C-alpha cells in the first residue's frame, strides 16, 4: 500500500463540534480569535465526502463527540501499513481519547489492530511501497519509531527530522507518485533535503501556500489529487506534472491546521 494507490476505504469524522479551544499549532494561533464557523465547515466536509464517494471510495464515518473539537483530523488517530492497522498515541492532551470510536469500529468490523505505546501520530507516517517516511517531531517520538521498526521488519524506515512548528510531516512533505513529491524546503535541513531529492522529483510549495496547507493534499489513485482551489500555484504545478486536481473549498477546516490528508484515514488502498 502506498500514498498514491487507489483509495478503496477511508475513515472520516464530520466537524460537527470543531473549534479552536486550545491553540496547539501555528495556524490555529492565527485564527484563534476568529475561530471556526461549524456550519460552513460541515458543508465543506460534506462536499469532500460526496466527491470521495463519487470517485468510488467507501467512506466510513465515525461519530463526532462534543468532547473532541479536533476529531475531524482522523489521519492522526491511526494509520494503515499494508494490511496492518495501527492506533496512534496522540500527543496533545486535548486530543487524547479520539481513538476510542476508531477502536470500537475496528472491533465491530473484526479488523485486528496494534497500538503504539509511545507518542506517535498518523500525520507523521508516509508510506511508499516498502519504505516508511516517519517525521520526528513533538508529535512522534524516536522510541515509537523503534517500536514500528520491530513490528515491521520488512519495511525500511526513514526518519525525517523537520521543524516542529509545522506540526506534522504531511504539512511539509507529501508523496504523490513513485517519482514525485510535494515539499516545503524551509522545514528541513540540507541533508534531509538531499536525501528526499535523491528519492523523488520534488515539487516545491511556497510559504503562503504551505500556510494554507498546500502540501496536505490527498491522493486517491489514478493520479487524482484533492487540493484547495485557493492554492493556485500548487494546483498549476500538479496539473503540469500530469495530475488530475479535484478542487474542494476547505477554507474553514484548514483554520485548525489540517487539510485533506489530515481529514482522512485510509484503511484499504490498492
Short mmCIF file of C-alpha atoms in Angstrom, two decimals:
data_model
loop_
_atom_site.label_atom_id
_atom_site.label_comp_id
_atom_site.label_asym_id
_atom_site.label_seq_id
_atom_site.Cartn_x
_atom_site.Cartn_y
_atom_site.Cartn_z
CA UNK A 1 0.00 0.00 0.00
CA UNK A 2 1.29 3.46 -0.88
CA UNK A 3 0.12 7.04 -0.56
CA UNK A 4 -0.98 7.03 -4.20
CA UNK A 5 -2.62 3.60 -4.68
CA UNK A 6 -6.35 3.60 -5.41
CA UNK A 7 -8.18 4.55 -2.23
CA UNK A 8 -10.84 1.89 -1.50
CA UNK A 9 -11.94 2.65 2.05
CA UNK A 10 -11.36 5.68 4.24
CA UNK A 11 -12.39 6.88 7.70
CA UNK A 12 -13.75 10.41 8.17
CA UNK A 13 -15.38 12.27 11.04
CA UNK A 14 -17.63 15.30 10.45
CA UNK A 15 -16.54 18.61 12.07
CA UNK A 16 -19.81 18.90 13.99
CA UNK A 17 -18.11 20.18 17.16
CA UNK A 18 -14.97 21.62 15.55
CA UNK A 19 -13.45 24.54 17.46
CA UNK A 20 -10.10 26.04 18.41
CA UNK A 21 -10.35 25.59 22.16
CA UNK A 22 -6.62 25.47 22.75
CA UNK A 23 -4.21 26.66 20.03
CA UNK A 24 -1.82 23.73 19.56
CA UNK A 25 -0.23 24.74 16.24
CA UNK A 26 0.88 27.88 14.39
CA UNK A 27 -2.15 28.03 12.07
CA UNK A 28 -4.60 27.82 14.95
CA UNK A 29 -2.84 30.74 16.66
CA UNK A 30 -3.65 32.92 13.63
CA UNK A 31 -7.35 32.00 13.72
CA UNK A 32 -7.87 31.64 17.48
CA UNK A 33 -9.96 34.80 17.82
CA UNK A 34 -11.94 34.25 14.61
CA UNK A 35 -12.41 30.53 15.38
CA UNK A 36 -14.42 28.05 13.27
CA UNK A 37 -17.80 28.51 11.56
CA UNK A 38 -19.10 24.98 12.22
CA UNK A 39 -21.95 25.22 9.69
CA UNK A 40 -19.54 26.21 6.92
CA UNK A 41 -17.05 23.54 7.98
CA UNK A 42 -19.79 20.88 7.86
CA UNK A 43 -20.81 21.93 4.33
CA UNK A 44 -17.22 21.84 3.09
CA UNK A 45 -16.61 18.45 4.68
CA UNK A 46 -19.85 17.08 3.19
CA UNK A 47 -18.67 18.12 -0.28
CA UNK A 48 -15.36 16.33 0.33
CA UNK A 49 -17.22 13.17 1.38
CA UNK A 50 -19.57 13.40 -1.63
CA UNK A 51 -16.68 13.62 -4.10
CA UNK A 52 -14.84 10.75 -2.43
CA UNK A 53 -17.93 8.57 -2.89
CA UNK A 54 -18.35 9.73 -6.49
CA UNK A 55 -14.79 8.52 -7.09
CA UNK A 56 -15.61 5.05 -5.80
CA UNK A 57 -14.31 5.36 -2.24
CA UNK A 58 -16.14 3.55 0.58
CA UNK A 59 -16.47 6.21 3.29
CA UNK A 60 -16.74 5.18 6.94
CA UNK A 61 -17.94 7.98 9.23
CA UNK A 62 -17.03 7.92 12.89
CA UNK A 63 -19.45 9.60 15.33
CA UNK A 64 -18.46 13.12 16.37
CA UNK A 65 -18.30 13.96 20.06
CA UNK A 66 -18.57 17.36 21.72
CA UNK A 67 -15.67 16.23 23.91
CA UNK A 68 -13.22 16.30 20.97
CA UNK A 69 -13.02 19.60 18.99
CA UNK A 70 -10.30 18.29 16.62
CA UNK A 71 -11.86 14.94 15.78
CA UNK A 72 -12.19 15.86 12.10
CA UNK A 73 -8.47 15.09 11.70
CA UNK A 74 -8.83 11.31 11.56
CA UNK A 75 -5.39 10.83 9.98
CA UNK A 76 -3.72 11.28 13.35
CA UNK A 77 -5.69 8.68 15.32
CA UNK A 78 -4.32 5.76 13.31
CA UNK A 79 -2.58 4.62 10.17
CA UNK A 80 -2.52 1.58 7.91
CA UNK A 81 0.66 -0.02 6.61
CA UNK A 82 -0.04 -2.85 4.20
CA UNK A 83 -2.83 -4.78 5.91
CA UNK A 84 -1.74 -3.70 9.41
CA UNK A 85 -3.79 -1.07 11.24
CA UNK A 86 -2.07 0.89 13.99
CA UNK A 87 -3.76 3.01 16.64
CA UNK A 88 -1.81 6.18 17.34
CA UNK A 89 -0.82 7.63 20.69
CA UNK A 90 -1.88 11.27 20.47
CA UNK A 91 0.50 13.79 21.98
CA UNK A 92 -1.81 16.71 22.85
CA UNK A 93 -3.97 16.22 25.94
CA UNK A 94 -6.92 17.89 24.21
CA UNK A 95 -6.92 15.05 21.64
CA UNK A 96 -6.45 12.04 23.92
CA UNK A 97 -9.49 9.77 23.64
CA UNK A 98 -10.22 10.49 19.97
CA UNK A 99 -9.02 6.98 19.16
CA UNK A 100 -11.86 5.26 21.10
CA UNK A 101 -14.51 5.40 18.32
CA UNK A 102 -11.90 4.05 15.87
CA UNK A 103 -11.14 1.12 18.16
CA UNK A 104 -14.88 0.43 18.51
CA UNK A 105 -15.38 0.42 14.74
CA UNK A 106 -12.37 -1.83 14.12
CA UNK A 107 -13.65 -4.25 16.78
CA UNK A 108 -17.15 -4.28 15.24
CA UNK A 109 -15.67 -4.99 11.81
CA UNK A 110 -13.39 -7.68 13.26
CA UNK A 111 -10.30 -5.84 11.99
CA UNK A 112 -7.24 -6.51 14.16
CA UNK A 113 -5.09 -3.57 15.19
CA UNK A 114 -1.95 -2.75 17.13
CA UNK A 115 -1.49 0.17 19.50
CA UNK A 116 1.53 2.39 19.80
CA UNK A 117 2.80 2.52 23.38
CA UNK A 118 4.74 5.72 22.79
CA UNK A 119 3.91 9.08 21.22
CA UNK A 120 3.09 8.71 17.50
CA UNK A 121 0.55 10.35 15.16
CA UNK A 122 -0.54 9.33 11.67
CA UNK A 123 0.28 12.70 10.13
CA UNK A 124 3.96 11.85 10.59
CA UNK A 125 3.74 8.49 8.76
CA UNK A 126 4.01 8.42 4.94
CA UNK A 127 4.07 5.08 3.12
CA UNK A 128 5.83 4.48 -0.21
CA UNK A 129 5.85 0.77 -1.10
CA UNK A 130 8.35 -0.89 1.26
CA UNK A 131 9.66 2.41 2.64
CA UNK A 132 8.16 4.35 5.53
CA UNK A 133 8.98 8.02 5.91
CA UNK A 134 8.38 8.95 9.54
CA UNK A 135 8.59 12.53 10.75
CA UNK A 136 10.46 13.01 14.02
CA UNK A 137 8.65 15.78 15.85
CA UNK A 138 6.96 16.80 19.08
CA UNK A 139 4.09 14.52 18.00
CA UNK A 140 6.13 11.41 17.14
CA UNK A 141 8.95 10.07 19.27
CA UNK A 142 12.11 8.17 18.43
CA UNK A 143 11.01 5.33 20.73
CA UNK A 144 7.74 4.92 18.78
CA UNK A 145 9.73 4.68 15.54
CA UNK A 146 11.95 1.97 17.04
CA UNK A 147 8.84 0.01 18.03
CA UNK A 148 7.48 0.37 14.50
CA UNK A 149 10.72 -0.98 13.04
CA UNK A 150 10.49 -4.08 15.25
CA UNK A 151 6.86 -4.70 14.27
CA UNK A 152 7.51 -4.19 10.53
CA UNK A 153 10.91 -5.77 9.77
CA UNK A 154 10.19 -5.97 6.02
CA UNK A 155 9.94 -2.19 5.75
CA UNK A 156 12.76 0.32 5.56
CA UNK A 157 12.03 3.14 8.00
CA UNK A 158 13.49 6.53 7.13
CA UNK A 159 13.48 9.09 9.92
CA UNK A 160 12.74 12.57 8.60
CA UNK A 161 13.51 15.37 11.07
CA UNK A 162 11.70 18.64 10.39
CA UNK A 163 10.85 21.94 12.05
CA UNK A 164 8.19 21.05 14.61
CA UNK A 165 6.36 24.34 14.24
CA UNK A 166 4.75 22.81 11.13
CA UNK A 167 3.03 20.17 13.27
CA UNK A 168 3.20 17.01 11.10
CA UNK A 169 5.39 15.73 8.30
CA UNK A 170 2.45 15.73 5.86
CA UNK A 171 2.17 19.51 6.28
CA UNK A 172 5.61 19.96 4.67
CA UNK A 173 6.21 16.75 2.64
CA UNK A 174 3.78 14.52 0.74
CA UNK A 175 4.38 11.75 -1.79
CA UNK A 176 2.29 11.94 -4.98
CA UNK A 177 3.66 9.01 -7.01
CA UNK A 178 6.68 6.70 -7.13
CA UNK A 179 8.61 9.58 -8.74
CA UNK A 180 7.14 12.83 -7.40
CA UNK A 181 6.50 14.54 -4.09
CA UNK A 182 5.46 17.93 -2.73
CA UNK A 183 7.83 19.66 -0.33
CA UNK A 184 8.21 22.86 1.67
CA UNK A 185 12.02 23.18 1.79
CA UNK A 186 12.42 25.61 4.75
CA UNK A 187 11.10 22.92 7.12
CA UNK A 188 14.16 20.69 6.56
CA UNK A 189 17.91 20.76 6.96
CA UNK A 190 20.09 20.38 3.86
CA UNK A 191 20.99 16.74 4.47
CA UNK A 192 17.31 15.77 4.67
CA UNK A 193 16.50 17.76 1.53
CA UNK A 194 19.32 15.99 -0.30
CA UNK A 195 18.03 12.61 0.84
CA UNK A 196 14.49 13.34 -0.34
CA UNK A 197 15.72 14.86 -3.61
CA UNK A 198 17.61 11.64 -4.32
CA UNK A 199 14.37 9.66 -3.97
CA UNK A 200 11.85 11.97 -5.67
CA UNK A 201 11.42 14.79 -8.13
CA UNK A 202 10.42 17.46 -5.62
CA UNK A 203 7.69 19.99 -6.38
CA UNK A 204 8.28 22.98 -4.11
CA UNK A 205 5.46 24.65 -2.18
CA UNK A 206 5.89 28.33 -1.32
CA UNK A 207 5.38 29.70 2.20
CA UNK A 208 1.98 31.33 1.54
CA UNK A 209 0.55 28.08 0.20
CA UNK A 210 2.22 25.99 2.90
CA UNK A 211 0.30 28.12 5.40
CA UNK A 212 -2.92 27.19 3.57
CA UNK A 213 -1.84 23.53 3.71
CA UNK A 214 -0.84 23.26 0.05
CA UNK A 215 1.32 20.24 0.85
CA UNK A 216 -1.50 18.41 2.64
CA UNK A 217 -3.27 17.08 -0.46
CA UNK A 218 -4.92 13.64 -0.63
CA UNK A 219 -4.07 11.22 -3.43
CA UNK A 220 -6.82 8.70 -4.23
CA UNK A 221 -5.12 6.81 -7.07
CA UNK A 222 -5.06 7.12 -10.86
CA UNK A 223 -3.17 10.43 -10.45
CA UNK A 224 -6.23 12.08 -8.81
CA UNK A 225 -5.45 14.52 -6.01
CA UNK A 226 -7.73 16.54 -3.70
CA UNK A 227 -6.47 20.10 -3.26
CA UNK A 228 -7.78 23.54 -2.24
CA UNK A 229 -8.78 25.90 -5.07
CA UNK A 230 -7.01 28.69 -3.13
CA UNK A 231 -3.63 27.01 -3.63
CA UNK A 232 -3.34 28.03 -7.26
CA UNK A 233 0.44 27.62 -7.60
CA UNK A 234 0.34 24.10 -6.18
CA UNK A 235 -2.58 23.14 -8.42
CA UNK A 236 -0.87 24.55 -11.52
CA UNK A 237 2.26 22.55 -10.70
CA UNK A 238 0.23 19.38 -10.04
CA UNK A 239 -1.54 19.67 -13.40
CA UNK A 240 1.75 20.39 -15.18
CA UNK A 241 3.05 17.13 -13.72
CA UNK A 242 0.12 15.11 -15.05
CA UNK A 243 -2.17 15.03 -12.01
CA UNK A 244 -5.94 15.47 -12.09
CA UNK A 245 -6.78 18.01 -9.38
CA UNK A 246 -10.12 17.72 -7.59
CA UNK A 247 -10.73 21.12 -6.03
CA UNK A 248 -12.79 21.43 -2.85
CA UNK A 249 -13.08 24.56 -0.72
CA UNK A 250 -11.73 23.54 2.69
CA UNK A 251 -11.02 27.11 3.81
CA UNK A 252 -12.88 26.76 7.12
CA UNK A 253 -11.33 23.44 8.11
CA UNK A 254 -7.74 24.48 7.37
CA UNK A 255 -8.05 27.18 10.05
CA UNK A 256 -7.35 24.41 12.56
CA UNK A 257 -4.12 23.39 10.82
CA UNK A 258 -5.09 20.43 8.64
CA UNK A 259 -6.47 19.74 5.18
CA UNK A 260 -7.50 16.75 3.06
CA UNK A 261 -4.80 14.29 4.13
CA UNK A 262 -5.27 15.23 7.78
CA UNK A 263 -9.02 14.65 7.48
CA UNK A 264 -8.79 11.13 6.06
CA UNK A 265 -7.52 7.84 7.47
CA UNK A 266 -7.15 5.28 4.66
CA UNK A 267 -7.98 1.72 5.67
CA UNK A 268 -7.75 -0.01 2.29
CA UNK A 269 -5.77 1.02 -0.81
CA UNK A 270 -4.77 -0.84 -3.94
#
